[in-house]
CSV table of C-alpha atoms in Angstrom, one decimal:
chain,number,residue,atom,x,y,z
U,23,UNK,CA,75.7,24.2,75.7
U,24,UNK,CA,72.5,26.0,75.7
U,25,UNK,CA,73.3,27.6,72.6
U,26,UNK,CA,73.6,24.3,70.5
U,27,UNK,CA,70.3,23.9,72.1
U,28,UNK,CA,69.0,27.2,70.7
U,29,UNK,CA,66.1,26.3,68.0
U,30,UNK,CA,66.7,27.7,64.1
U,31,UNK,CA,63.6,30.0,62.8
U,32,UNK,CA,62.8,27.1,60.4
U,33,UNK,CA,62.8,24.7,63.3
U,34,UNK,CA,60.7,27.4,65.3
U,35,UNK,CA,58.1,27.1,62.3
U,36,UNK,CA,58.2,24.0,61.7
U,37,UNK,CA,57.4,23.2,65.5
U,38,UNK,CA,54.4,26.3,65.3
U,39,UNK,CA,53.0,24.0,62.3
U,40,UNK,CA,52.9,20.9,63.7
U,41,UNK,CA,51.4,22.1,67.2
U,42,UNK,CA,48.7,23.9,64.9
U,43,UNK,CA,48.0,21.0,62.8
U,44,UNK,CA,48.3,18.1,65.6
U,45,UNK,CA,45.6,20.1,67.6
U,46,UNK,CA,43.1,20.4,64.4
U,47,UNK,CA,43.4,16.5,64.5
U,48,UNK,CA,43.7,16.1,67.6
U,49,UNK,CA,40.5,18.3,68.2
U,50,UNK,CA,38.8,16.4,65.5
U,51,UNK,CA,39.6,12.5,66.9
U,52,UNK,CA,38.1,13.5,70.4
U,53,UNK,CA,34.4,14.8,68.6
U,54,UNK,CA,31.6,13.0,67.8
U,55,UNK,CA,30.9,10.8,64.7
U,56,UNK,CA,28.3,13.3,63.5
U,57,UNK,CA,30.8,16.7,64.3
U,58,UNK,CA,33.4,14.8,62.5
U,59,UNK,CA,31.9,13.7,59.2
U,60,UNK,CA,30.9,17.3,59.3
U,61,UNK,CA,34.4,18.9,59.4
U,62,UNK,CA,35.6,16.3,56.5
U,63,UNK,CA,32.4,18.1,54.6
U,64,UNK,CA,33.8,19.8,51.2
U,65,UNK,CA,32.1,22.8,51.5
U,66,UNK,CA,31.1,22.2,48.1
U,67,UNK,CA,28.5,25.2,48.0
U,68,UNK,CA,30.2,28.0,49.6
U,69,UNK,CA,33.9,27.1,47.7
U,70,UNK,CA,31.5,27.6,44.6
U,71,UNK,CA,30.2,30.7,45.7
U,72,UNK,CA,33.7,32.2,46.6
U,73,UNK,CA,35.0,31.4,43.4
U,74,UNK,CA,31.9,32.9,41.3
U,75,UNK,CA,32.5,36.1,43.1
U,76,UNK,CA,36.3,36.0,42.2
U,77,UNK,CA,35.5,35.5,38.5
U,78,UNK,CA,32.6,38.3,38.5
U,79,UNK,CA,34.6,41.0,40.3
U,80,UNK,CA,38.3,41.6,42.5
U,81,UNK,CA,39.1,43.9,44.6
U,82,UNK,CA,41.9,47.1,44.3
U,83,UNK,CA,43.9,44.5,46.6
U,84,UNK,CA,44.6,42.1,43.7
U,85,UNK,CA,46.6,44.9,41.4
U,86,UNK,CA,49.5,43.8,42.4
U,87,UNK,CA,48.3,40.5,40.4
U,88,UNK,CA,47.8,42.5,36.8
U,89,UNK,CA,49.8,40.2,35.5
U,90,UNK,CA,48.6,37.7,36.5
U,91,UNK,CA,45.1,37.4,35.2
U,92,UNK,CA,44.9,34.2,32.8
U,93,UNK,CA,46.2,32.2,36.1
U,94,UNK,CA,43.3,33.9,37.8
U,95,UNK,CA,40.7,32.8,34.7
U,96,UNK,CA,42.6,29.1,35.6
U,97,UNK,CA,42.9,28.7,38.9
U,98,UNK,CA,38.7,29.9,39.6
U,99,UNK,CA,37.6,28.3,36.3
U,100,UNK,CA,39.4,24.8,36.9
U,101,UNK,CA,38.3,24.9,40.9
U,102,UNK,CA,34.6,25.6,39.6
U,103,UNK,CA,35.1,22.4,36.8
U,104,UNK,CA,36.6,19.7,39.6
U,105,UNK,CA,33.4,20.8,41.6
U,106,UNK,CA,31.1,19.9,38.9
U,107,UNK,CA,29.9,23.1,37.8
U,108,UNK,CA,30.3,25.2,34.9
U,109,UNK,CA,29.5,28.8,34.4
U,110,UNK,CA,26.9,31.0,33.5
U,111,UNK,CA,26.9,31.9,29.6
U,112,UNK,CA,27.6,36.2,30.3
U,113,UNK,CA,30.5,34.7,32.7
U,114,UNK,CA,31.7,32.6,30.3
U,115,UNK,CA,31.9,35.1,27.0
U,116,UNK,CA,33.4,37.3,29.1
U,117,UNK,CA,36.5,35.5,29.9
U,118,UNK,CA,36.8,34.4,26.1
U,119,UNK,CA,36.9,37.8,25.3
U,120,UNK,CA,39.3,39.0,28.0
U,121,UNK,CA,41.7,36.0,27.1
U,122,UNK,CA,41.4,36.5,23.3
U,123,UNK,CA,42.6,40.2,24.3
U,124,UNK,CA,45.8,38.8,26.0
U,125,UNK,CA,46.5,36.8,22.7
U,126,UNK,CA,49.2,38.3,21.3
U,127,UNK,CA,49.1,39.3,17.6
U,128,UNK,CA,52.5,37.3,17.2
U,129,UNK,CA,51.4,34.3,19.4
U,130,UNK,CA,51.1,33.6,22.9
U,131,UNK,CA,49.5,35.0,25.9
U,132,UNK,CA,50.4,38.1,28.0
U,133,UNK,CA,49.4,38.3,31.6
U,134,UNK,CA,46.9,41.2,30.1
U,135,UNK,CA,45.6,42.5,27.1
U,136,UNK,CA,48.9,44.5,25.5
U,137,UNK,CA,51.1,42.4,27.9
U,138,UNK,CA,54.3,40.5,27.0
U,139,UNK,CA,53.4,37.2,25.5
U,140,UNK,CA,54.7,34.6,28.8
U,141,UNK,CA,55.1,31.1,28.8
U,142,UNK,CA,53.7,30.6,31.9
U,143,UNK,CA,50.6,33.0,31.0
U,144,UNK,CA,50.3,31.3,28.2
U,145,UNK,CA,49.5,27.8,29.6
U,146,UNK,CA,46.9,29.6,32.0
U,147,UNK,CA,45.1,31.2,29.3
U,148,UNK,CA,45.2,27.8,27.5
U,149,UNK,CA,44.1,25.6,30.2
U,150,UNK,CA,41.4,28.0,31.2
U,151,UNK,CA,39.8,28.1,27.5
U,152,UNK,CA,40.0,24.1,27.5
U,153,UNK,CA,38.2,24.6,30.6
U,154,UNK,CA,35.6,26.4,29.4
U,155,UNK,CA,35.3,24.0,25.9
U,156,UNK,CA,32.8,24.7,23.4
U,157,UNK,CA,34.1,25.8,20.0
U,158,UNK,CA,33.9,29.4,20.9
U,159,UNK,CA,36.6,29.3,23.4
U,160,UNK,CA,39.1,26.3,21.5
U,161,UNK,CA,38.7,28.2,18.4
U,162,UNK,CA,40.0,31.3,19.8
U,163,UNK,CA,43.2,29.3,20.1
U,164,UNK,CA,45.7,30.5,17.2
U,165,UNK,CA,47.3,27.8,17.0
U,166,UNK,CA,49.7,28.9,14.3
U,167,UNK,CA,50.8,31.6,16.2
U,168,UNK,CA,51.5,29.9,18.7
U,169,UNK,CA,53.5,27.1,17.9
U,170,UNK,CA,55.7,30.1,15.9
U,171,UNK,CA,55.8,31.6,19.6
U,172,UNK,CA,57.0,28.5,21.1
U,173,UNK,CA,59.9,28.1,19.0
U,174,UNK,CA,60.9,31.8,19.2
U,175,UNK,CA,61.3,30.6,22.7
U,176,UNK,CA,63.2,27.8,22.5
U,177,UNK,CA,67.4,27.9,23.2
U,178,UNK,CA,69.7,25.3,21.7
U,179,UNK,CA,70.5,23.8,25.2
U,180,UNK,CA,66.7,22.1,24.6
U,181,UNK,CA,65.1,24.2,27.0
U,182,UNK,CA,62.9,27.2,26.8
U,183,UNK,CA,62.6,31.2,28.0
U,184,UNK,CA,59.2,32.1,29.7
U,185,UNK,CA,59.5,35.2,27.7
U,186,UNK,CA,61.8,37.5,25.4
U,187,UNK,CA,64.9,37.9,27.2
U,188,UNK,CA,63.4,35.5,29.8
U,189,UNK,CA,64.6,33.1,32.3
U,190,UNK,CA,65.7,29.4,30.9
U,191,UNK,CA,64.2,26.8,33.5
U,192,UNK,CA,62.4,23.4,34.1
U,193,UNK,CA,59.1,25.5,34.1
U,194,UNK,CA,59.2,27.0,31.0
U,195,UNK,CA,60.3,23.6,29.6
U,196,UNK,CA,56.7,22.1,30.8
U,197,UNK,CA,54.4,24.9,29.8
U,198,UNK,CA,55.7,24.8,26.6
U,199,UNK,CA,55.5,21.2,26.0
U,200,UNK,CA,52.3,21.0,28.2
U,201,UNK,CA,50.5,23.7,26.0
U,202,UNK,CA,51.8,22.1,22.4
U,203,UNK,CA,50.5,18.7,23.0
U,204,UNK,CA,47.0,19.7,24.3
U,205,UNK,CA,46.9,21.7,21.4
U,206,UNK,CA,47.7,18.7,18.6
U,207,UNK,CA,51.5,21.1,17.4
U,208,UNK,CA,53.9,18.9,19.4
U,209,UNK,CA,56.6,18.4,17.0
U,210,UNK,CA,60.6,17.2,17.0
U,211,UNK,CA,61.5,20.7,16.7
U,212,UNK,CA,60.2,21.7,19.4
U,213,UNK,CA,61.1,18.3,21.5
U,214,UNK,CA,65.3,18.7,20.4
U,215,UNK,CA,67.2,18.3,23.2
U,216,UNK,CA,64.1,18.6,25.9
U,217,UNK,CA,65.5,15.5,27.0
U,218,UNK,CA,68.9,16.4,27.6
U,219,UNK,CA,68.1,19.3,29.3
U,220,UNK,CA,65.9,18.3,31.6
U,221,UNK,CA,68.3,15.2,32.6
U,222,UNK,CA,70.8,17.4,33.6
U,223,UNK,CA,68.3,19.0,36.1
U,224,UNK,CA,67.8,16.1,38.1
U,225,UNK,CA,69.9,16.5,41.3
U,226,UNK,CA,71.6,13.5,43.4
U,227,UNK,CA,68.9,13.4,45.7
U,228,UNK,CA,67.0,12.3,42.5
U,229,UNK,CA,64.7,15.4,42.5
U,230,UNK,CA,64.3,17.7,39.7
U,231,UNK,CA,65.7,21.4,40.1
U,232,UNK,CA,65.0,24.5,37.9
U,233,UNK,CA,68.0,24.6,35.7
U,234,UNK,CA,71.2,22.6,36.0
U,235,UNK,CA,73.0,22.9,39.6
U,236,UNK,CA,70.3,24.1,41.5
U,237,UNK,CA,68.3,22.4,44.6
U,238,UNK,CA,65.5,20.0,43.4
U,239,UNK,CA,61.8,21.5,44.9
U,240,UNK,CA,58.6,21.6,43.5
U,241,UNK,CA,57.9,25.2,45.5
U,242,UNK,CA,54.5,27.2,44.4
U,243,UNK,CA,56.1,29.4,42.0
U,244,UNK,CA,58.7,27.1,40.3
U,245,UNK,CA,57.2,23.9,40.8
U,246,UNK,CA,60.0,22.0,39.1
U,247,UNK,CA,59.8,18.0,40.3
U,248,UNK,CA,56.8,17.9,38.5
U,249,UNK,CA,57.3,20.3,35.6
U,250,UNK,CA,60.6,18.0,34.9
U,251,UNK,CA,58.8,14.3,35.1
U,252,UNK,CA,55.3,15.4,33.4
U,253,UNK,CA,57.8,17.2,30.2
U,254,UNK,CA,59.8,13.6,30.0
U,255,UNK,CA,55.9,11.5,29.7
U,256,UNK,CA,54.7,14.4,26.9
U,257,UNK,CA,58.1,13.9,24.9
U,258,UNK,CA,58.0,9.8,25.4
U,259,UNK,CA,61.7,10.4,27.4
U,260,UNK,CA,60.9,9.5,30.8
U,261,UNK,CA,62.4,6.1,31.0
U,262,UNK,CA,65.8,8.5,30.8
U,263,UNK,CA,64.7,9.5,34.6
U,264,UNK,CA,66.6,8.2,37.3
U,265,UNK,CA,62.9,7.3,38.7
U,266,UNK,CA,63.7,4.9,41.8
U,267,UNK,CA,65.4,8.3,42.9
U,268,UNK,CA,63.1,10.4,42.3
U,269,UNK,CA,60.4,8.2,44.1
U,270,UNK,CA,63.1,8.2,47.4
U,271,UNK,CA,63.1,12.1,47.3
U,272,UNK,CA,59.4,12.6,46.8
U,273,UNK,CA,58.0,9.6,49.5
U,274,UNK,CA,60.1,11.6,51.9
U,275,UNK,CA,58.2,15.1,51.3
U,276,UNK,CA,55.2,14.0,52.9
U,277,UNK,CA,55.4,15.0,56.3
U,278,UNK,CA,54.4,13.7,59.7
U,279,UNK,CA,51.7,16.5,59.1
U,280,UNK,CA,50.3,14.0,56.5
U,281,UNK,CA,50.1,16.9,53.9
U,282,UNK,CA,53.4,17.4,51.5
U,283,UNK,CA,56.2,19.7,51.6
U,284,UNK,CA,57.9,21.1,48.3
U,285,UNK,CA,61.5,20.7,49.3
U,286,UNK,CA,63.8,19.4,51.8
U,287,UNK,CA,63.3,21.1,55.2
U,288,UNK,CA,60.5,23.5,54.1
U,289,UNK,CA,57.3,23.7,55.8
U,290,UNK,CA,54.2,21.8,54.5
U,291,UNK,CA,52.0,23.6,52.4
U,292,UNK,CA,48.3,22.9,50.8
U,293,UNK,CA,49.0,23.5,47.5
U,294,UNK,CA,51.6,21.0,47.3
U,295,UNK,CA,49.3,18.4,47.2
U,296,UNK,CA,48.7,18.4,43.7
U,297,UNK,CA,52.3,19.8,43.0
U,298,UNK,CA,53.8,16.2,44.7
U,299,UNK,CA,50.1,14.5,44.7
U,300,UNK,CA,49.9,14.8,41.6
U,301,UNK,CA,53.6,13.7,40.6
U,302,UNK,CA,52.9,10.5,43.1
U,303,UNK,CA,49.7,9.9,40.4
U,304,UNK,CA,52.3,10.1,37.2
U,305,UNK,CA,54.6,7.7,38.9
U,306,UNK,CA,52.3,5.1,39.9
U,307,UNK,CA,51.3,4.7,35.7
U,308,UNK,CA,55.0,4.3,35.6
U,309,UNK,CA,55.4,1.3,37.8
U,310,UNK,CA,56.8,-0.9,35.0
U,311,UNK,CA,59.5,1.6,34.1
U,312,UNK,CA,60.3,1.5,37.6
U,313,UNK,CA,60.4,-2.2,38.2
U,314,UNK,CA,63.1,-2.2,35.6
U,315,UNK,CA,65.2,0.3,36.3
U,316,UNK,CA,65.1,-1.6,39.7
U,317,UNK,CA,66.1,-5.0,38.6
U,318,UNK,CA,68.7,-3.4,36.1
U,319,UNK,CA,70.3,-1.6,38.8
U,320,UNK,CA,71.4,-5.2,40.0
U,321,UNK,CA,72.9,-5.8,36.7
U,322,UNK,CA,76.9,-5.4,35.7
U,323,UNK,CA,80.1,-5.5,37.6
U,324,UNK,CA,80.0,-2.1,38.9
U,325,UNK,CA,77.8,-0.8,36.4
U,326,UNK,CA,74.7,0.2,37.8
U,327,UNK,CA,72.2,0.5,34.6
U,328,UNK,CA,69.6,3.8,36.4
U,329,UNK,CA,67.1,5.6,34.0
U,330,UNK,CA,70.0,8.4,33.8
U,331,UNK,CA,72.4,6.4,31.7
U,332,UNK,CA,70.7,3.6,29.8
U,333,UNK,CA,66.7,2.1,30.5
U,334,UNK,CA,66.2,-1.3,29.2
U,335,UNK,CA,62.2,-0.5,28.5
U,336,UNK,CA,60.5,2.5,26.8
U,337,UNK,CA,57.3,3.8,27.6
U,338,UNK,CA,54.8,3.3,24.6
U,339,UNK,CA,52.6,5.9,23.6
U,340,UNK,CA,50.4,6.0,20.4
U,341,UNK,CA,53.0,7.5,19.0
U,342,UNK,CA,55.8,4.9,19.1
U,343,UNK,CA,58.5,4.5,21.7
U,344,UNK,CA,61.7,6.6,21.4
U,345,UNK,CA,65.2,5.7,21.7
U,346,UNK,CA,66.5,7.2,25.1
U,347,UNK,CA,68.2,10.0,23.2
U,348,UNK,CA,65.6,11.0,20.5
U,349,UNK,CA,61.8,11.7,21.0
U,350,UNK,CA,58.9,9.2,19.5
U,351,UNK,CA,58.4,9.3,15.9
U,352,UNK,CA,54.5,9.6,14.7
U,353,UNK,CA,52.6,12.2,16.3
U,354,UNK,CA,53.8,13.5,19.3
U,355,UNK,CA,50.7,14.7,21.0
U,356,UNK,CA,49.1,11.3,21.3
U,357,UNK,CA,51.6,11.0,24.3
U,358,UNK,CA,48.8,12.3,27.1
U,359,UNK,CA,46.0,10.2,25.9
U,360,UNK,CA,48.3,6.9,25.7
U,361,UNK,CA,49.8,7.5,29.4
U,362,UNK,CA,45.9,8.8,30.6
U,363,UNK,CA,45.0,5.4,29.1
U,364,UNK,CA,47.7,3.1,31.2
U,365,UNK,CA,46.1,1.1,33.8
U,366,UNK,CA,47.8,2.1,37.1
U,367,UNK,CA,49.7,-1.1,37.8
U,368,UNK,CA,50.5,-0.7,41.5
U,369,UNK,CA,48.7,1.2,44.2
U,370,UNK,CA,49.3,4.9,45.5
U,371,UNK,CA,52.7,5.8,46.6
U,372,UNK,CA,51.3,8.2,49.3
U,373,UNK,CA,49.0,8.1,52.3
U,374,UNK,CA,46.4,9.8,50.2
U,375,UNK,CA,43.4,9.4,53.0
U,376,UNK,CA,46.1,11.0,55.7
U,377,UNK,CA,46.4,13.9,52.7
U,378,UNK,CA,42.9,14.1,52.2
U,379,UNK,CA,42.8,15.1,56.1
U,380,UNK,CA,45.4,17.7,56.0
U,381,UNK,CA,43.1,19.6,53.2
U,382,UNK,CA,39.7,19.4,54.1
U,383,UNK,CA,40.8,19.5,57.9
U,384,UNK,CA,43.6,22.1,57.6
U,385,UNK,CA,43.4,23.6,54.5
U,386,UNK,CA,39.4,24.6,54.2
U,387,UNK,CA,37.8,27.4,54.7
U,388,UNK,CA,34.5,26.7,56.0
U,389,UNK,CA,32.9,30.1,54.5
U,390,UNK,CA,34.9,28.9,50.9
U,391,UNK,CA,37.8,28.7,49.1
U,392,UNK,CA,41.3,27.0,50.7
U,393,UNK,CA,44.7,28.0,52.1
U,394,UNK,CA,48.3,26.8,52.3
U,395,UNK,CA,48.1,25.7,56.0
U,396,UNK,CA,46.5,26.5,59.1
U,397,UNK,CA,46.8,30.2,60.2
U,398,UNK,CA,46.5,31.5,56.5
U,399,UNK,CA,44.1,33.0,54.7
U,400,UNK,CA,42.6,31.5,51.8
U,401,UNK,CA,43.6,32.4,48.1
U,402,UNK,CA,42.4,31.3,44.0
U,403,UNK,CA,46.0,29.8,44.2
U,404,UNK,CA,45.5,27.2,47.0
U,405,UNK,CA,41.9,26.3,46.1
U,406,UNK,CA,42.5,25.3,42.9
U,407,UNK,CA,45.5,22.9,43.7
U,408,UNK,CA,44.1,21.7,47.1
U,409,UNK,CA,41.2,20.8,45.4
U,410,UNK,CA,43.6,19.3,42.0
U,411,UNK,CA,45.6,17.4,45.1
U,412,UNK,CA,42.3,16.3,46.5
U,413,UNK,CA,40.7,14.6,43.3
U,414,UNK,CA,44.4,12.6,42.5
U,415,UNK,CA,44.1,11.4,45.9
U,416,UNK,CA,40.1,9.8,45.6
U,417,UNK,CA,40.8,8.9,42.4
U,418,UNK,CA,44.3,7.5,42.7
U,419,UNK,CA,42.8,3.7,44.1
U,420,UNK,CA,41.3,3.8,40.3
U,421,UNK,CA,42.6,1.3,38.1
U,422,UNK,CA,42.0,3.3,35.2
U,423,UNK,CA,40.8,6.8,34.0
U,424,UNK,CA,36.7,5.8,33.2
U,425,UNK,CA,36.1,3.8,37.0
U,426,UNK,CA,35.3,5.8,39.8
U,427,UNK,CA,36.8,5.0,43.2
U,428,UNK,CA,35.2,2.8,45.7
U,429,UNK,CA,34.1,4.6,49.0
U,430,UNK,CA,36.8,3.8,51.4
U,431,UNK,CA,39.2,5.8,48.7
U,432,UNK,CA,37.4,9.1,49.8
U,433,UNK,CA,37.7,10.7,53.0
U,434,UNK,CA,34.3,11.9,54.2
U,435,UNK,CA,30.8,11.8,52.8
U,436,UNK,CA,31.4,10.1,49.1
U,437,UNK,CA,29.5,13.4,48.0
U,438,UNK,CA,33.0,15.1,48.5
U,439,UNK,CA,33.7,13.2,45.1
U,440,UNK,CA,35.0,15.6,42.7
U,441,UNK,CA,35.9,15.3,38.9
U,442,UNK,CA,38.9,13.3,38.1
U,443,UNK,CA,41.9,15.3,36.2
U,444,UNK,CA,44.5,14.3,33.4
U,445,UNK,CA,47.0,14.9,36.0
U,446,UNK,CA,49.8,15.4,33.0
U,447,UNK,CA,48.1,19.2,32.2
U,448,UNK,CA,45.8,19.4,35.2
U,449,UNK,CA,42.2,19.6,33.6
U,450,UNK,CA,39.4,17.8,34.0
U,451,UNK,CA,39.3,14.6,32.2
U,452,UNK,CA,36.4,15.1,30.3
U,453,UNK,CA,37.4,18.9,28.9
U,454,UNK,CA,41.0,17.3,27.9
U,455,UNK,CA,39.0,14.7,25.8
U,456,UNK,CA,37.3,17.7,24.5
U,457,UNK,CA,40.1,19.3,23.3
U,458,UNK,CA,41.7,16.2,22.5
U,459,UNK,CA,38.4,16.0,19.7
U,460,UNK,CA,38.5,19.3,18.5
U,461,UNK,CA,42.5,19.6,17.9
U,462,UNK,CA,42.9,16.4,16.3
U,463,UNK,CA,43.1,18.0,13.2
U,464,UNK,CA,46.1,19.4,11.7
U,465,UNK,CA,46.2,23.1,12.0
């Protein structure tokens, strides 16, 4: 008898989480107005700060992430861009330079100069130069190259390897279609069988798993859920989803801790607020896709009609709509900018103020920079998607991309504002219309 009553470590965890997060809140509803409107502060300043230093030097203890340095150029570049700030000019020639040197001289982007060309590296170094905009950083983007290095990556099952011998997954899927239509070389041969393969990763519980038979999660490194959903709106597919699922599994990853968890049973973490924030914000342009897979559902003797069999309605892009088994005809890449344009028919489909909490009272570090929960130390990693899961959840009450939310959307001062994204690449919206300009030509 007292064994069964034994807790599991996870359930040991879980219950260390929720008695550190409960007292932040509770700790925070017993102070004053004044003490409270103070913690929900963004530390706008010294988040700026810690993130200038990380671009100007790191220390020995980040050689374990050599690798890793166009997600470094991303994550501090992208935090430093949703804050409103840009920087300085010697800054800024210096990470062109260092991300020209990880271009490979057949196409893609190593995690370092002389590195293997990644696909995951590769939509770092890509998003970070968007970032930056200005034709000195876009037209360091060979394109040519890399659309050649894209399809050198692609498999006939529709999906892609991050590398050369690589791993097939959901992931590389989305960086490579992600990184194509930003760039204006979306194209069917690259989109072949995208479609198929990412269908067969949706589970039963209606998330979205790495490769075909795994568990659906959206965890920091593999990030599928959204990989999977964003991929099907760049390649016009998505009605093919089996969305009412997919919203059942993802409503239930927001804990009672009020921030989001990236799988079934796993402990909430910060940076899942954009990886499932941001997925909630895709969804709820989607609400007439949903509406009919809903009322088809009800359709047929025994023959329920879901988005993975047959959707009645197709989501228009510029591009056309596509039959459920073949991607839209016309030019692929005006995908983003038609879905960026869709008024968001129905309100959020999260408690965005009760995330908004869980980052700027649990997440921030008041001396700069964010963290995955209380009790950790802050990273480049969390900042920059706390901070993307903070701006989807201000600017999710929006109707559309160009009005900005009303103050009861934001939790705290309305001077923790911070840029809206395009939540399909996660940039700021003006640097993807930017780019969007400058690669509209063919290259």
């Amino acid at each position: 008898m007292e064994e069964s009553k034994k807790q599991t470590p996870s359930q040991s965890e879980q219950l260390k989480v929720q008695t550190e997060v409960f007292y932040a809140y509770k700790h925070f509803d017993s102070a004053p107005n004044h003490v409270q409107n103070q913690w929900l502060t963004l530390q706008r300043y010294n988040h700026i700060e810690y993130l200038t230093k990380g671009l100007e030097h790191l220390g020995p203890g980040f050689c374990c992430l050599d690798a890793n340095r166009p997600w470094l150029c991303y994550w501090i570049l992208h935090s430093i861009a949703l804050l409103g700030e840009s920087v300085d000019c010697d800054l800024e020639d210096n990470a062109i330079d260092f991300l020209s040197h990880c271009q490979d001289p057949d196409g893609g982007y190593g995690g370092g100069p002389g590195q293997l060309p990644h696909l995951a590296t590769t939509y770092a170094a890509v998003n970070s130069l968007i970032t930056l905009g200005g034709d000195k950083a876009l037209s360091s983007i060979n394109r040519h190259k890399l659309h050649n290095f894209l399809l050198r990556m692609k498999v006939s099952s529709g999906g892609f390897r991050m590398h050369d011998a690589g791993e097939i997954d959901v992931r590389a899927c989305y960086t490579a279609i992600s990184v194509a239509s930003i760039l204006n070389i979306l194209d069917e041969e690259l989109t072949e069988n995208v479609g198929n393969y990412i269908l067969s990763c949706q589970t039963y519980e209606g998330g979205i798993a790495g490769e075909p038979g795994t568990e659906a999660h959206v965890s920091c490194c593999n990030r599928y859920t959204f990989c999977g959903l964003a991929t099907m709106i760049l390649i016009n597919e998505v009605d093919r989803l089996d969305l009412l699922s997919l919203i059942d599994w993802m409503a239930f990853r927001q804990g009672v801790e009020s921030g989001f968890q990236g799988r079934t049973n796993k402990l909430v973490d910060g940076c899942y607020s954009f990886w499932q924030g941001g997925a909630m914000a895709l969804l709820q342009r989607l609400s007439s896709l949903i509406d009919a897979q809903m009322r088809s559902s009800f359709i047929g003797e025994g023959e329920q009609t879901t988005g993975r069999t047959k959707a009645s309605v197709k989501f228009e892009s510029g591009g056309g709509s596509a039959s459920a088994g073949s991607p839209a005809q016309g030019n692929l890449s005006d995908a983003g900018l038609s879905f960026l344009n869709r008024s968001a028919e129905a309100d959020p489909f999260f408690d965005t103020i009760g995330l908004q909490r869980y980052i700027l009272l649990c997440s921030q570090d008041p001396h700069g920079g964010l963290k995955d929960k209380p009790g950790k130390h802050r990273d480049y990693y969390h900042t920059c998607y706390c901070l993307s899961g903070l701006s989807v959840c201000q600017h999710s009450w929006s109707k559309t991309a160009k009005s900005q939310p009303l103050p009861p959307a934001i939790s705290g001062p309305y001077t923790n504002l911070l840029e809206p994204i395009q939540p399909l690449f996660n940039v700021v919206i003006d640097k993807y219309h930017q780019a969007n300009d400058f690669f509209s030509v063919s290259y």
